[in-house]
mmCIF file of C-alpha atoms in Angstrom:
data_model
loop_
_atom_site.group_PDB
_atom_site.id
_atom_site.type_symbol
_atom_site.label_atom_id
_atom_site.label_comp_id
_atom_site.label_asym_id
_atom_site.label_seq_id
_atom_site.Cartn_x
_atom_site.Cartn_y
_atom_site.Cartn_z
ATOM 1 C CA MET O 1 111.753 311.808 136.165
ATOM 2 C CA GLY O 2 113.843 308.720 137.461
ATOM 3 C CA ILE O 3 117.404 307.975 135.541
ATOM 4 C CA SER O 4 119.935 310.380 134.657
ATOM 5 C CA ALA O 5 119.373 311.068 131.320
ATOM 6 C CA SER O 6 122.736 309.103 130.373
ATOM 7 C CA LYS O 7 121.195 306.855 131.483
ATOM 8 C CA ARG O 8 117.869 306.535 129.088
ATOM 9 C CA VAL O 9 120.126 307.735 125.574
ATOM 10 C CA SER O 10 122.847 305.094 126.730
ATOM 11 C CA HIS O 11 119.285 302.477 127.669
ATOM 12 C CA HIS O 12 118.367 303.111 124.343
ATOM 13 C CA PHE O 13 121.609 302.298 122.920
ATOM 14 C CA ARG O 14 121.283 299.365 123.972
ATOM 15 C CA THR O 15 117.881 298.195 123.597
ATOM 16 C CA SER O 16 117.387 299.386 120.049
ATOM 17 C CA GLN O 17 117.989 296.936 117.895
ATOM 18 C CA GLU O 18 118.650 299.027 114.513
ATOM 19 C CA PHE O 19 121.945 300.444 116.491
ATOM 20 C CA THR O 20 122.802 296.175 116.890
ATOM 21 C CA SER O 21 122.423 295.299 113.514
ATOM 22 C CA SER O 22 124.285 298.698 112.931
ATOM 23 C CA CYS O 23 126.946 297.895 113.809
ATOM 24 C CA ASN O 24 126.899 295.143 113.069
ATOM 25 C CA THR O 25 127.828 295.465 110.013
ATOM 26 C CA ILE O 26 129.569 298.498 110.109
ATOM 27 C CA PHE O 27 132.082 295.463 111.841
ATOM 28 C CA SER O 28 131.722 293.275 108.898
ATOM 29 C CA ASP O 29 132.988 296.177 107.052
ATOM 30 C CA LEU O 30 135.984 297.284 108.751
ATOM 31 C CA GLN O 31 137.169 293.765 109.068
ATOM 32 C CA THR O 32 137.007 292.894 105.750
ATOM 33 C CA LEU O 33 139.089 296.618 104.826
ATOM 34 C CA THR O 34 141.274 295.319 107.403
ATOM 35 C CA GLN O 35 141.513 291.643 105.014
ATOM 36 C CA HIS O 36 140.409 290.139 108.126
ATOM 37 C CA ALA O 37 144.915 290.933 109.681
ATOM 38 C CA SER O 38 143.233 290.485 112.928
ATOM 39 C CA PRO O 39 140.636 287.613 112.597
ATOM 40 C CA GLY O 40 137.115 289.668 115.092
ATOM 41 C CA GLN O 41 139.038 292.696 115.678
ATOM 42 C CA ILE O 42 138.929 295.344 114.251
ATOM 43 C CA PHE O 43 141.487 298.447 114.330
ATOM 44 C CA ALA O 44 141.526 301.368 116.445
ATOM 45 C CA TYR O 45 142.646 303.645 113.568
ATOM 46 C CA GLN O 46 139.630 302.817 112.458
ATOM 47 C CA LEU O 47 136.702 304.398 114.988
ATOM 48 C CA PRO O 48 136.136 307.403 113.994
ATOM 49 C CA ASP O 49 135.254 306.253 110.231
ATOM 50 C CA ALA O 50 132.833 303.521 111.764
ATOM 51 C CA ALA O 51 131.698 306.498 114.287
ATOM 52 C CA LEU O 52 131.066 308.383 110.311
ATOM 53 C CA ARG O 53 129.053 305.011 109.757
ATOM 54 C CA LEU O 54 127.686 304.630 112.089
ATOM 55 C CA HIS O 55 126.273 307.453 112.292
ATOM 56 C CA ASN O 56 124.849 308.240 109.183
ATOM 57 C CA SER O 57 123.230 304.563 109.256
ATOM 58 C CA LEU O 58 121.513 305.068 112.260
ATOM 59 C CA SER O 59 117.829 307.380 112.620
ATOM 60 C CA SER O 60 116.972 306.530 116.007
ATOM 61 C CA PRO O 61 115.178 309.878 116.879
ATOM 62 C CA PRO O 62 117.677 311.244 120.547
ATOM 63 C CA LEU O 63 120.675 311.308 117.030
ATOM 64 C CA LYS O 64 118.597 312.506 114.950
ATOM 65 C CA THR O 65 117.897 315.298 117.028
ATOM 66 C CA TRP O 66 120.425 316.086 119.484
ATOM 67 C CA CYS O 67 123.571 314.561 116.770
ATOM 68 C CA PRO O 68 122.954 315.769 113.599
ATOM 69 C CA SER O 69 126.724 315.420 112.825
ATOM 70 C CA PRO O 70 128.838 313.318 113.590
ATOM 71 C CA PRO O 71 130.392 312.943 116.710
ATOM 72 C CA SER O 72 134.052 314.644 116.235
ATOM 73 C CA ARG O 73 137.259 313.542 116.776
ATOM 74 C CA ALA O 74 138.359 314.533 120.423
ATOM 75 C CA GLN O 75 134.405 313.220 120.661
ATOM 76 C CA VAL O 76 135.951 309.584 119.397
ATOM 77 C CA ASP O 77 138.882 309.480 121.215
ATOM 78 C CA GLY O 78 137.474 310.309 124.789
ATOM 79 C CA ALA O 79 135.153 307.487 124.519
ATOM 80 C CA TYR O 80 138.176 305.531 123.295
ATOM 81 C CA ARG O 81 139.680 306.489 126.507
ATOM 82 C CA SER O 82 136.717 305.989 128.697
ATOM 83 C CA LEU O 83 136.759 302.086 127.065
ATOM 84 C CA ARG O 84 140.079 301.731 127.635
ATOM 85 C CA ARG O 85 140.113 302.446 131.216
ATOM 86 C CA LYS O 86 138.045 299.288 131.742
ATOM 87 C CA SER O 87 140.320 296.814 129.643
ATOM 88 C CA PRO O 88 143.576 296.429 129.717
ATOM 89 C CA PRO O 89 145.450 299.265 126.312
ATOM 90 C CA GLU O 90 144.677 297.316 123.200
ATOM 91 C CA GLU O 91 145.441 298.294 119.402
ATOM 92 C CA THR O 92 142.517 296.490 118.799
ATOM 93 C CA LEU O 93 138.393 296.100 119.633
ATOM 94 C CA SER O 94 136.342 292.907 119.318
ATOM 95 C CA SER O 95 132.408 292.920 117.951
ATOM 96 C CA ASP O 96 131.056 293.967 121.930
ATOM 97 C CA GLU O 97 133.761 296.292 123.001
ATOM 98 C CA PHE O 98 132.906 298.097 119.139
ATOM 99 C CA ARG O 99 129.211 298.606 119.955
ATOM 100 C CA GLU O 100 129.993 299.503 123.839
ATOM 101 C CA PHE O 101 132.656 302.002 122.000
ATOM 102 C CA ALA O 102 129.513 303.186 120.367
ATOM 103 C CA ILE O 103 127.089 303.384 122.813
ATOM 104 C CA VAL O 104 129.317 305.980 124.842
ATOM 105 C CA MET O 105 130.716 307.707 122.143
ATOM 106 C CA PHE O 106 126.911 308.809 120.955
ATOM 107 C CA THR O 107 125.258 309.105 124.330
ATOM 108 C CA ASP O 108 127.998 311.019 125.650
ATOM 109 C CA ALA O 109 127.587 313.234 121.977
ATOM 110 C CA ILE O 110 123.233 313.561 123.612
ATOM 111 C CA VAL O 111 123.246 314.570 126.264
ATOM 112 C CA SER O 112 126.460 316.955 125.885
ATOM 113 C CA ASN O 113 123.862 318.202 122.646
ATOM 114 C CA ALA O 114 121.433 318.346 125.084
ATOM 115 C CA SER O 115 122.390 320.146 127.619
ATOM 116 C CA LYS O 116 123.579 322.636 126.026
ATOM 117 C CA ALA O 117 120.061 323.168 124.174
ATOM 118 C CA VAL O 118 118.989 323.857 128.352
ATOM 119 C CA ALA O 119 121.080 325.591 129.600
ATOM 120 C CA SER O 120 121.369 328.111 126.275
ATOM 121 C CA LYS O 121 117.349 328.204 126.729
ATOM 122 C CA VAL O 122 117.047 328.113 130.236
ATOM 123 C CA CYS O 123 119.328 331.647 129.944
ATOM 124 C CA VAL O 124 117.318 333.324 127.347
ATOM 125 C CA GLY O 125 113.977 332.577 128.854
ATOM 126 C CA VAL O 126 114.900 334.066 132.386
ATOM 127 C CA ALA O 127 116.338 336.960 130.473
ATOM 128 C CA GLY O 128 112.949 336.970 128.836
ATOM 129 C CA ILE O 129 110.995 336.621 131.915
ATOM 130 C CA ALA O 130 113.179 339.444 134.731
ATOM 131 C CA GLY O 131 113.143 341.711 131.620
ATOM 132 C CA VAL O 132 109.043 340.971 132.240
ATOM 133 C CA GLY O 133 108.707 341.439 135.388
ATOM 134 C CA MET O 134 111.278 344.295 135.532
ATOM 135 C CA VAL O 135 108.687 345.835 132.952
ATOM 136 C CA ALA O 136 105.198 345.596 133.935
ATOM 137 C CA ARG O 137 106.887 346.083 138.299
ATOM 138 C CA ILE O 138 105.847 342.633 138.984
ATOM 139 C CA GLY O 139 107.231 341.660 143.052
ATOM 140 C CA GLY O 140 110.707 338.896 142.858
ATOM 141 C CA GLY O 141 108.706 336.603 144.119
ATOM 142 C CA LEU O 142 106.601 335.940 141.657
ATOM 143 C CA VAL O 143 109.262 336.423 138.999
ATOM 144 C CA GLY O 144 111.330 334.071 140.664
ATOM 145 C CA SER O 145 108.999 330.954 140.359
ATOM 146 C CA VAL O 146 107.890 331.591 136.978
ATOM 147 C CA ILE O 147 111.490 331.245 136.536
ATOM 148 C CA GLY O 148 111.551 328.264 138.475
ATOM 149 C CA ILE O 149 108.535 326.781 136.459
ATOM 150 C CA TYR O 150 110.797 327.516 132.802
ATOM 151 C CA ALA O 151 113.259 326.082 134.503
ATOM 152 C CA ILE O 152 112.020 322.837 135.091
ATOM 153 C CA GLY O 153 109.264 322.367 132.121
ATOM 154 C CA ILE O 154 112.751 323.448 130.197
ATOM 155 C CA ALA O 155 114.475 320.678 131.191
ATOM 156 C CA THR O 156 112.004 318.352 131.070
ATOM 157 C CA SER O 157 110.782 318.831 127.720
ATOM 158 C CA VAL O 158 114.705 317.942 126.855
ATOM 159 C CA TYR O 159 114.610 314.387 128.907
ATOM 160 C CA VAL O 160 111.107 313.339 127.556
ATOM 161 C CA SER O 161 112.729 313.828 124.581
ATOM 162 C CA LEU O 162 116.178 311.852 124.440
ATOM 163 C CA GLY O 163 113.848 308.521 125.277
#
């Protein structure tokens, strides 16, 4: 299938003009709200509001399919901590850091939701296939093969929808 799901989603956001434009607009709006207290920077406490604004302004298919509601506060904080592991801790973010924060946050949210969907669909499908196999008294090898094919099909369909 090529690259991992998270790299695929991350690449989508890195190359999206809509995403870059929305990040720049929201960054400017947040700077205006703080009356440019820190030139070229926004504060960490503004990130939950920024996540909500970004989510509402974007319409990309992976985001609307796999992240129908804005990222939670835990997801926002997790993305911020992930970003801060790579650089010294500060209370402000530059425009580039804000964009990287948004990429990490939405990538994590989308991949997490897609993984949950795969797990639930596979569990339900496996139970159904196994039940039919037991009722029809079909050999275990054939049922196992059908389950494997079904699981691969579900995983592939979700993977394709991420890009």
